[in-house]
Amino acid sequence: MAMPAQLSSCGSRTAQLAGSAPQQRIASRAVCRAAPTHRQTVAVSAQPAAPLMLRGASSLRISRPAMQMARWRGVCNTSAFEAALENTFLPEMRETAQYISRPGHGILASDESNATTGKRLDSVGVENTETNRRDWRELLYTAPGLGEAGISGCIMFEETLYQSTADGKPFVNVLRDQGIVPGIKVDTGLQVLPGTAGETATQGLDGLGDRCKAFYKQGARFAKWRAVIKIGEDGCPSTTAVFENAHALARYGQICQENGLVPIIEPEITLGPGDYSIETTAFWSERVYSHVFRMLNEYNVQLDAILLKPNMILPGLDAPTASPADVARYTVRTCLRTVPPAVPGIHFLSGGMSEEESTLNLQALQDEVKRIGATAPWRLTFSYGRALQSATLKAWSGEPGNKAKAQDILVRLAKANSSAQLGEYSGDHPVPGGGRILQQLRFGGAGK
């Protein structure tokens, strides 16, 4: 599948409705801007419809709403966002989402803030400077054959989106030449919700529209916003935290789509301390995802132009490690119960899992779908950060002479996860063993 041609431009299609005089019943065709796979045929009436006020943030008045499908025959828009706002980015965003989530491909998450990147560089004795951060990202993006190895999208931090290689080639162009779609982290970090047991809200909605416009102009075509839901402690998650984060994800998704960026929706049930069971994680994941999709619908976010980035269903860090088969059984069940089939791809985060566990669990997801005889309507794939970067960083350790060795590890890890997404992984892992880690949450902004 070729990279979408609209990476540097966006096309538009204008909806055309054939009408006639009131009181006369006719047959009509309505040409819709939705993808052909979403076409529906219904009865038609030329009777003028009374304006309908749709619930939601936009509160748009539509005189002949596509929502009243029994009044039209043909292809219909199904939301105010499609029908009234005439978002010319929608065809491009749908194509981009399908491209990123196509078989055997996933996302490299390299959107760590400067503060978080600094901690990781410090772990291998490298100073946290702009030059060293650039050198690290250049190593990742210029790895020979990275796109062919199964990376179709790359999430970047804002600083990195505007950076270039040491010889002056913009990182955006480096990724495109590899067949990798550039993406951008747009949230500005976590803040503690007052009155909760350390639960968090994600910041960054202020000015997001203007920032999305700038990111699109720079070459980004998708975005990421991380919402963190805490479980395993009394009172967690609270309804306050669930509602706040579901609302923020929906508003972010709406703003992104208005400005041409495919939003990654990331409701992360974070892997934390405690001996809570895998069943507990499954229960809360279902509850949270249902609230998130309810809010996405309320804000008219087009589900065929998003990507979902959830957690796999895992027990607490102090509980016995679940087998890949158990992780897959609960994860697939949760997705089947909560994720609409319109969503093109579910890109799981590695969430504290080791490199090998991340690959084995991804393979097990495909095995579970086959075991239950289901046909998954979405791609079950990956958006890994630590599981692709950690061993690569250790191999590099800031030494120019280690660059080729480190890039080879990255490409082999990408190939392993690509094979797992296809359900074909077997043999020795490029980075065997390893244990889970507790991911510390950082508060107080994006750490620029």
PDB file of C-alpha atoms in Angstrom, residues 112-356:
ATOM      1  CA  GLU A 112       8.981  11.585  24.978  1.00  0.00           C
ATOM      2  CA  SER A 113       9.278  15.105  26.363  1.00  0.00           C
ATOM      3  CA  ASN A 114      12.671  16.719  26.761  1.00  0.00           C
ATOM      4  CA  ALA A 115      12.579  15.954  30.481  1.00  0.00           C
ATOM      5  CA  THR A 116      11.728  12.274  29.981  1.00  0.00           C
ATOM      6  CA  THR A 117      14.240  11.925  27.141  1.00  0.00           C
ATOM      7  CA  GLY A 118      16.836  13.462  29.429  1.00  0.00           C
ATOM      8  CA  LYS A 119      16.246  10.772  32.050  1.00  0.00           C
ATOM      9  CA  ARG A 120      16.655   8.051  29.463  1.00  0.00           C
ATOM     10  CA  LEU A 121      19.801   9.595  28.028  1.00  0.00           C
ATOM     11  CA  ASP A 122      21.193   9.942  31.543  1.00  0.00           C
ATOM     12  CA  SER A 123      20.655   6.191  32.089  1.00  0.00           C
ATOM     13  CA  VAL A 124      23.346   5.540  29.453  1.00  0.00           C
ATOM     14  CA  GLY A 125      25.616   8.423  30.459  1.00  0.00           C
ATOM     15  CA  VAL A 126      24.559  10.920  27.794  1.00  0.00           C
ATOM     16  CA  GLU A 127      23.953  14.573  28.667  1.00  0.00           C
ATOM     17  CA  ASN A 128      20.496  15.979  28.001  1.00  0.00           C
ATOM     18  CA  THR A 129      21.237  18.602  25.328  1.00  0.00           C
ATOM     19  CA  GLU A 130      19.336  19.520  22.177  1.00  0.00           C
ATOM     20  CA  THR A 131      22.154  18.121  20.046  1.00  0.00           C
ATOM     21  CA  ASN A 132      22.162  14.786  21.861  1.00  0.00           C
ATOM     22  CA  ARG A 133      18.383  14.539  21.672  1.00  0.00           C
ATOM     23  CA  ARG A 134      18.589  15.229  17.948  1.00  0.00           C
ATOM     24  CA  ASP A 135      21.344  12.623  17.484  1.00  0.00           C
ATOM     25  CA  TRP A 136      19.235  10.024  19.309  1.00  0.00           C
ATOM     26  CA  ARG A 137      16.141  10.671  17.190  1.00  0.00           C
ATOM     27  CA  GLU A 138      18.260  10.764  14.018  1.00  0.00           C
ATOM     28  CA  LEU A 139      19.551   7.286  14.869  1.00  0.00           C
ATOM     29  CA  LEU A 140      15.977   6.037  15.125  1.00  0.00           C
ATOM     30  CA  TYR A 141      14.567   7.672  12.002  1.00  0.00           C
ATOM     31  CA  THR A 142      17.478   6.882   9.702  1.00  0.00           C
ATOM     32  CA  ALA A 143      17.647   3.179  10.585  1.00  0.00           C
ATOM     33  CA  PRO A 144      17.979   1.468   7.172  1.00  0.00           C
ATOM     34  CA  GLY A 145      14.763  -0.280   6.136  1.00  0.00           C
ATOM     35  CA  LEU A 146      12.736   0.816   9.171  1.00  0.00           C
ATOM     36  CA  GLY A 147       9.597   1.397   7.104  1.00  0.00           C
ATOM     37  CA  GLU A 148       9.971  -1.893   5.287  1.00  0.00           C
ATOM     38  CA  ALA A 149      10.434  -3.604   8.672  1.00  0.00           C
ATOM     39  CA  GLY A 150       6.892  -2.667   9.693  1.00  0.00           C
ATOM     40  CA  ILE A 151       6.887   0.928  10.969  1.00  0.00           C
ATOM     41  CA  SER A 152       4.176   2.949   9.231  1.00  0.00           C
ATOM     42  CA  GLY A 153       3.854   5.889  11.616  1.00  0.00           C
ATOM     43  CA  CYS A 154       6.098   7.737  14.051  1.00  0.00           C
ATOM     44  CA  ILE A 155       4.921   9.941  16.935  1.00  0.00           C
ATOM     45  CA  MET A 156       7.273  12.866  17.540  1.00  0.00           C
ATOM     46  CA  PHE A 157       7.719  15.493  20.233  1.00  0.00           C
ATOM     47  CA  GLU A 158       7.217  19.101  19.136  1.00  0.00           C
ATOM     48  CA  GLU A 159      10.927  19.930  19.242  1.00  0.00           C
ATOM     49  CA  THR A 160      11.703  16.900  17.093  1.00  0.00           C
ATOM     50  CA  LEU A 161       9.037  17.703  14.489  1.00  0.00           C
ATOM     51  CA  TYR A 162      10.972  20.848  13.585  1.00  0.00           C
ATOM     52  CA  GLN A 163      14.456  19.341  13.761  1.00  0.00           C
ATOM     53  CA  SER A 164      16.708  18.107  10.962  1.00  0.00           C
ATOM     54  CA  THR A 165      19.546  15.612  10.682  1.00  0.00           C
ATOM     55  CA  ALA A 166      23.116  16.733  11.275  1.00  0.00           C
ATOM     56  CA  ASP A 167      23.465  17.301   7.522  1.00  0.00           C
ATOM     57  CA  GLY A 168      20.299  19.382   7.304  1.00  0.00           C
ATOM     58  CA  LYS A 169      17.532  17.048   6.109  1.00  0.00           C
ATOM     59  CA  PRO A 170      14.238  17.646   7.984  1.00  0.00           C
ATOM     60  CA  PHE A 171      13.172  14.677  10.091  1.00  0.00           C
ATOM     61  CA  VAL A 172       9.720  14.856   8.510  1.00  0.00           C
ATOM     62  CA  ASN A 173      11.283  14.186   5.107  1.00  0.00           C
ATOM     63  CA  VAL A 174      13.503  11.429   6.505  1.00  0.00           C
ATOM     64  CA  LEU A 175      10.410   9.599   7.740  1.00  0.00           C
ATOM     65  CA  ARG A 176       8.431  10.151   4.547  1.00  0.00           C
ATOM     66  CA  ASP A 177      11.280   8.734   2.481  1.00  0.00           C
ATOM     67  CA  GLN A 178      11.007   5.578   4.609  1.00  0.00           C
ATOM     68  CA  GLY A 179       7.251   5.391   3.960  1.00  0.00           C
ATOM     69  CA  ILE A 180       6.530   6.450   7.550  1.00  0.00           C
ATOM     70  CA  VAL A 181       3.806   8.991   8.362  1.00  0.00           C
ATOM     71  CA  PRO A 182       4.969  11.725  10.788  1.00  0.00           C
ATOM     72  CA  GLY A 183       2.814  12.282  13.868  1.00  0.00           C
ATOM     73  CA  ILE A 184       2.913  14.672  16.811  1.00  0.00           C
ATOM     74  CA  LYS A 185       2.194  14.582  20.543  1.00  0.00           C
ATOM     75  CA  VAL A 186      -0.146  17.487  21.281  1.00  0.00           C
ATOM     76  CA  ASP A 187      -0.990  17.179  24.970  1.00  0.00           C
ATOM     77  CA  THR A 188       1.090  19.207  27.416  1.00  0.00           C
ATOM     78  CA  GLY A 189       1.260  16.755  30.298  1.00  0.00           C
ATOM     79  CA  LEU A 190      -0.649  15.618  33.361  1.00  0.00           C
ATOM     80  CA  GLN A 191      -2.037  17.516  36.328  1.00  0.00           C
ATOM     81  CA  VAL A 192      -3.402  16.026  39.541  1.00  0.00           C
ATOM     82  CA  LEU A 193      -7.177  16.266  39.902  1.00  0.00           C
ATOM     83  CA  PRO A 194      -7.975  17.915  43.249  1.00  0.00           C
ATOM     84  CA  GLY A 195      -9.959  15.797  45.652  1.00  0.00           C
ATOM     85  CA  THR A 196      -8.854  12.485  44.157  1.00  0.00           C
ATOM     86  CA  ALA A 197      -6.335   9.840  45.201  1.00  0.00           C
ATOM     87  CA  GLY A 198      -3.648  11.177  42.890  1.00  0.00           C
ATOM     88  CA  GLU A 199      -5.712  10.778  39.723  1.00  0.00           C
ATOM     89  CA  THR A 200      -4.849  12.952  36.752  1.00  0.00           C
ATOM     90  CA  ALA A 201      -6.240  15.102  33.981  1.00  0.00           C
ATOM     91  CA  THR A 202      -4.388  15.796  30.741  1.00  0.00           C
ATOM     92  CA  GLN A 203      -3.671  19.395  29.769  1.00  0.00           C
ATOM     93  CA  GLY A 204      -3.344  21.008  26.343  1.00  0.00           C
ATOM     94  CA  LEU A 205      -6.747  21.998  24.937  1.00  0.00           C
ATOM     95  CA  ASP A 206      -6.012  25.735  25.109  1.00  0.00           C
ATOM     96  CA  GLY A 207      -4.791  26.901  21.715  1.00  0.00           C
ATOM     97  CA  LEU A 208      -4.849  23.367  20.327  1.00  0.00           C
ATOM     98  CA  GLY A 209      -6.535  24.364  17.060  1.00  0.00           C
ATOM     99  CA  ASP A 210      -3.791  26.823  16.125  1.00  0.00           C
ATOM    100  CA  ARG A 211      -1.091  24.341  17.118  1.00  0.00           C
ATOM    101  CA  CYS A 212      -2.702  21.635  14.984  1.00  0.00           C
ATOM    102  CA  LYS A 213      -2.715  23.980  11.997  1.00  0.00           C
ATOM    103  CA  ALA A 214       0.997  24.621  12.481  1.00  0.00           C
ATOM    104  CA  PHE A 215       1.798  20.921  12.934  1.00  0.00           C
ATOM    105  CA  TYR A 216      -0.119  20.034   9.775  1.00  0.00           C
ATOM    106  CA  LYS A 217       1.800  22.717   7.848  1.00  0.00           C
ATOM    107  CA  GLN A 218       5.063  21.231   9.126  1.00  0.00           C
ATOM    108  CA  GLY A 219       4.074  17.794   7.818  1.00  0.00           C
ATOM    109  CA  ALA A 220       2.396  15.956  10.681  1.00  0.00           C
ATOM    110  CA  ARG A 221      -0.668  13.947   9.669  1.00  0.00           C
ATOM    111  CA  PHE A 222      -1.740  12.375  12.955  1.00  0.00           C
ATOM    112  CA  ALA A 223      -1.627  13.294  16.629  1.00  0.00           C
ATOM    113  CA  LYS A 224      -1.504  11.722  20.058  1.00  0.00           C
ATOM    114  CA  TRP A 225      -3.089  12.651  23.402  1.00  0.00           C
ATOM    115  CA  ARG A 226      -2.492  10.457  26.435  1.00  0.00           C
ATOM    116  CA  ALA A 227      -5.140  10.095  29.132  1.00  0.00           C
ATOM    117  CA  VAL A 228      -4.115   8.095  32.200  1.00  0.00           C
ATOM    118  CA  ILE A 229      -6.649   6.241  34.364  1.00  0.00           C
ATOM    119  CA  LYS A 230      -5.411   4.957  37.695  1.00  0.00           C
ATOM    120  CA  ILE A 231      -6.711   1.702  39.198  1.00  0.00           C
ATOM    121  CA  GLY A 232      -5.666  -0.552  42.047  1.00  0.00           C
ATOM    122  CA  GLU A 233      -6.322   1.866  44.932  1.00  0.00           C
ATOM    123  CA  ASP A 234      -9.483   2.508  46.913  1.00  0.00           C
ATOM    124  CA  GLY A 235     -11.714   4.928  45.080  1.00  0.00           C
ATOM    125  CA  CYS A 236      -9.839   4.608  41.769  1.00  0.00           C
ATOM    126  CA  PRO A 237     -10.934   5.261  39.187  1.00  0.00           C
ATOM    127  CA  SER A 238     -13.343   7.944  40.297  1.00  0.00           C
ATOM    128  CA  THR A 239     -16.187   9.108  38.098  1.00  0.00           C
ATOM    129  CA  THR A 240     -14.503  12.524  38.137  1.00  0.00           C
ATOM    130  CA  ALA A 241     -11.356  11.141  36.520  1.00  0.00           C
ATOM    131  CA  VAL A 242     -13.229   8.998  33.995  1.00  0.00           C
ATOM    132  CA  PHE A 243     -15.546  11.804  32.862  1.00  0.00           C
ATOM    133  CA  GLU A 244     -12.786  14.421  32.738  1.00  0.00           C
ATOM    134  CA  ASN A 245     -10.477  12.281  30.629  1.00  0.00           C
ATOM    135  CA  ALA A 246     -13.229  11.026  28.307  1.00  0.00           C
ATOM    136  CA  HIS A 247     -14.311  14.611  27.661  1.00  0.00           C
ATOM    137  CA  ALA A 248     -10.751  15.804  26.998  1.00  0.00           C
ATOM    138  CA  LEU A 249     -10.083  12.948  24.558  1.00  0.00           C
ATOM    139  CA  ALA A 250     -13.271  13.747  22.652  1.00  0.00           C
ATOM    140  CA  ARG A 251     -12.629  17.479  22.457  1.00  0.00           C
ATOM    141  CA  TYR A 252      -9.031  16.841  21.386  1.00  0.00           C
ATOM    142  CA  GLY A 253     -10.233  14.409  18.706  1.00  0.00           C
ATOM    143  CA  GLN A 254     -12.720  16.922  17.380  1.00  0.00           C
ATOM    144  CA  ILE A 255     -10.115  19.701  17.184  1.00  0.00           C
ATOM    145  CA  CYS A 256      -7.588  17.433  15.463  1.00  0.00           C
ATOM    146  CA  GLN A 257     -10.041  16.307  12.788  1.00  0.00           C
ATOM    147  CA  GLU A 258     -11.132  19.887  12.180  1.00  0.00           C
ATOM    148  CA  ASN A 259      -7.504  20.659  11.288  1.00  0.00           C
ATOM    149  CA  GLY A 260      -6.567  17.560   9.300  1.00  0.00           C
ATOM    150  CA  LEU A 261      -4.822  15.395  11.906  1.00  0.00           C
ATOM    151  CA  VAL A 262      -5.906  11.807  12.596  1.00  0.00           C
ATOM    152  CA  PRO A 263      -6.276  11.660  16.394  1.00  0.00           C
ATOM    153  CA  ILE A 264      -4.845   8.746  18.324  1.00  0.00           C
ATOM    154  CA  ILE A 265      -7.271   8.192  21.197  1.00  0.00           C
ATOM    155  CA  GLU A 266      -5.257   6.879  24.158  1.00  0.00           C
ATOM    156  CA  PRO A 267      -7.265   5.961  27.262  1.00  0.00           C
ATOM    157  CA  GLU A 268      -4.548   4.184  29.226  1.00  0.00           C
ATOM    158  CA  ILE A 269      -5.487   2.085  32.231  1.00  0.00           C
ATOM    159  CA  THR A 270      -1.997   2.489  33.590  1.00  0.00           C
ATOM    160  CA  LEU A 271       0.021  -0.509  34.783  1.00  0.00           C
ATOM    161  CA  GLY A 272       0.778   0.282  38.401  1.00  0.00           C
ATOM    162  CA  PRO A 273       1.667  -1.202  41.775  1.00  0.00           C
ATOM    163  CA  GLY A 274      -0.753  -3.533  43.487  1.00  0.00           C
ATOM    164  CA  ASP A 275      -1.949  -7.108  43.296  1.00  0.00           C
ATOM    165  CA  TYR A 276      -5.198  -6.347  41.472  1.00  0.00           C
ATOM    166  CA  SER A 277      -6.269  -9.073  39.076  1.00  0.00           C
ATOM    167  CA  ILE A 278      -6.439  -9.188  35.318  1.00  0.00           C
ATOM    168  CA  GLU A 279     -10.230  -9.355  35.692  1.00  0.00           C
ATOM    169  CA  THR A 280     -10.150  -6.016  37.515  1.00  0.00           C
ATOM    170  CA  THR A 281      -8.229  -4.382  34.678  1.00  0.00           C
ATOM    171  CA  ALA A 282     -10.663  -5.843  32.154  1.00  0.00           C
ATOM    172  CA  PHE A 283     -13.672  -4.533  34.077  1.00  0.00           C
ATOM    173  CA  TRP A 284     -12.366  -0.986  34.337  1.00  0.00           C
ATOM    174  CA  SER A 285     -11.072  -0.962  30.773  1.00  0.00           C
ATOM    175  CA  GLU A 286     -14.544  -1.804  29.483  1.00  0.00           C
ATOM    176  CA  ARG A 287     -16.096   0.911  31.626  1.00  0.00           C
ATOM    177  CA  VAL A 288     -13.602   3.553  30.566  1.00  0.00           C
ATOM    178  CA  TYR A 289     -13.650   2.717  26.833  1.00  0.00           C
ATOM    179  CA  SER A 290     -17.456   2.829  26.793  1.00  0.00           C
ATOM    180  CA  HIS A 291     -17.419   6.332  28.285  1.00  0.00           C
ATOM    181  CA  VAL A 292     -14.732   7.444  25.827  1.00  0.00           C
ATOM    182  CA  PHE A 293     -16.639   6.294  22.751  1.00  0.00           C
ATOM    183  CA  ARG A 294     -19.849   7.784  24.080  1.00  0.00           C
ATOM    184  CA  MET A 295     -18.088  11.166  24.277  1.00  0.00           C
ATOM    185  CA  LEU A 296     -16.444  10.740  20.861  1.00  0.00           C
ATOM    186  CA  ASN A 297     -19.921  10.279  19.399  1.00  0.00           C
ATOM    187  CA  GLU A 298     -21.228  13.263  21.357  1.00  0.00           C
ATOM    188  CA  TYR A 299     -18.533  15.448  19.790  1.00  0.00           C
ATOM    189  CA  ASN A 300     -19.094  14.037  16.282  1.00  0.00           C
ATOM    190  CA  VAL A 301     -15.605  12.571  16.004  1.00  0.00           C
ATOM    191  CA  GLN A 302     -15.443  10.391  12.881  1.00  0.00           C
ATOM    192  CA  LEU A 303     -14.469   6.926  14.090  1.00  0.00           C
ATOM    193  CA  ASP A 304     -13.143   5.780  10.701  1.00  0.00           C
ATOM    194  CA  ALA A 305     -10.600   8.614  10.887  1.00  0.00           C
ATOM    195  CA  ILE A 306      -9.132   7.847  14.323  1.00  0.00           C
ATOM    196  CA  LEU A 307      -6.756   5.271  15.761  1.00  0.00           C
ATOM    197  CA  LEU A 308      -7.145   3.776  19.245  1.00  0.00           C
ATOM    198  CA  LYS A 309      -4.147   3.293  21.554  1.00  0.00           C
ATOM    199  CA  PRO A 310      -5.262   1.344  24.634  1.00  0.00           C
ATOM    200  CA  ASN A 311      -3.477  -0.801  27.173  1.00  0.00           C
ATOM    201  CA  MET A 312      -3.381  -4.557  26.960  1.00  0.00           C
ATOM    202  CA  ILE A 313      -5.287  -6.160  29.828  1.00  0.00           C
ATOM    203  CA  LEU A 314      -2.686  -6.919  32.500  1.00  0.00           C
ATOM    204  CA  PRO A 315      -2.785  -7.564  36.264  1.00  0.00           C
ATOM    205  CA  GLY A 316      -1.063  -5.263  38.751  1.00  0.00           C
ATOM    206  CA  LEU A 317       2.712  -5.243  39.047  1.00  0.00           C
ATOM    207  CA  ASP A 318       2.554  -7.121  42.367  1.00  0.00           C
ATOM    208  CA  ALA A 319       0.304  -9.881  41.006  1.00  0.00           C
ATOM    209  CA  PRO A 320       1.637 -12.974  39.221  1.00  0.00           C
ATOM    210  CA  THR A 321       2.440 -12.266  35.585  1.00  0.00           C
ATOM    211  CA  ALA A 322      -0.372 -13.379  33.297  1.00  0.00           C
ATOM    212  CA  SER A 323       0.379 -15.693  30.400  1.00  0.00           C
ATOM    213  CA  PRO A 324       0.173 -14.296  26.857  1.00  0.00           C
ATOM    214  CA  ALA A 325      -2.913 -16.449  26.291  1.00  0.00           C
ATOM    215  CA  ASP A 326      -4.699 -14.933  29.307  1.00  0.00           C
ATOM    216  CA  VAL A 327      -3.685 -11.399  28.315  1.00  0.00           C
ATOM    217  CA  ALA A 328      -4.990 -12.028  24.803  1.00  0.00           C
ATOM    218  CA  ARG A 329      -8.269 -13.565  25.978  1.00  0.00           C
ATOM    219  CA  TYR A 330      -9.192 -10.604  28.167  1.00  0.00           C
ATOM    220  CA  THR A 331      -7.840  -7.992  25.749  1.00  0.00           C
ATOM    221  CA  VAL A 332      -9.698  -9.317  22.697  1.00  0.00           C
ATOM    222  CA  ARG A 333     -12.895  -9.724  24.731  1.00  0.00           C
ATOM    223  CA  THR A 334     -12.632  -6.140  25.967  1.00  0.00           C
ATOM    224  CA  CYS A 335     -12.137  -4.806  22.446  1.00  0.00           C
ATOM    225  CA  LEU A 336     -15.027  -6.829  21.017  1.00  0.00           C
ATOM    226  CA  ARG A 337     -17.300  -5.504  23.761  1.00  0.00           C
ATOM    227  CA  THR A 338     -16.369  -1.838  23.486  1.00  0.00           C
ATOM    228  CA  VAL A 339     -14.614  -0.775  20.249  1.00  0.00           C
ATOM    229  CA  PRO A 340     -16.864   0.001  17.244  1.00  0.00           C
ATOM    230  CA  PRO A 341     -15.914  -1.739  13.979  1.00  0.00           C
ATOM    231  CA  ALA A 342     -15.503   1.612  12.211  1.00  0.00           C
ATOM    232  CA  VAL A 343     -12.168   2.131  13.977  1.00  0.00           C
ATOM    233  CA  PRO A 344      -9.407   1.073  11.526  1.00  0.00           C
ATOM    234  CA  GLY A 345      -6.709   0.068  13.984  1.00  0.00           C
ATOM    235  CA  ILE A 346      -6.103  -0.646  17.665  1.00  0.00           C
ATOM    236  CA  HIS A 347      -2.465   0.164  18.404  1.00  0.00           C
ATOM    237  CA  PHE A 348      -1.586  -1.217  21.817  1.00  0.00           C
ATOM    238  CA  LEU A 349       0.956   0.549  23.994  1.00  0.00           C
ATOM    239  CA  SER A 350       3.729  -1.497  25.558  1.00  0.00           C
ATOM    240  CA  GLY A 351       2.886  -0.008  28.963  1.00  0.00           C
ATOM    241  CA  GLY A 352       5.804  -1.235  31.040  1.00  0.00           C
ATOM    242  CA  MET A 353       6.100  -4.637  29.347  1.00  0.00           C
ATOM    243  CA  SER A 354       9.505  -5.904  28.267  1.00  0.00           C
ATOM    244  CA  GLU A 355      10.471  -6.115  24.621  1.00  0.00           C
ATOM    245  CA  GLU A 356       9.845  -9.849  24.432  1.00  0.00           C
TER     246      GLU A 356
END
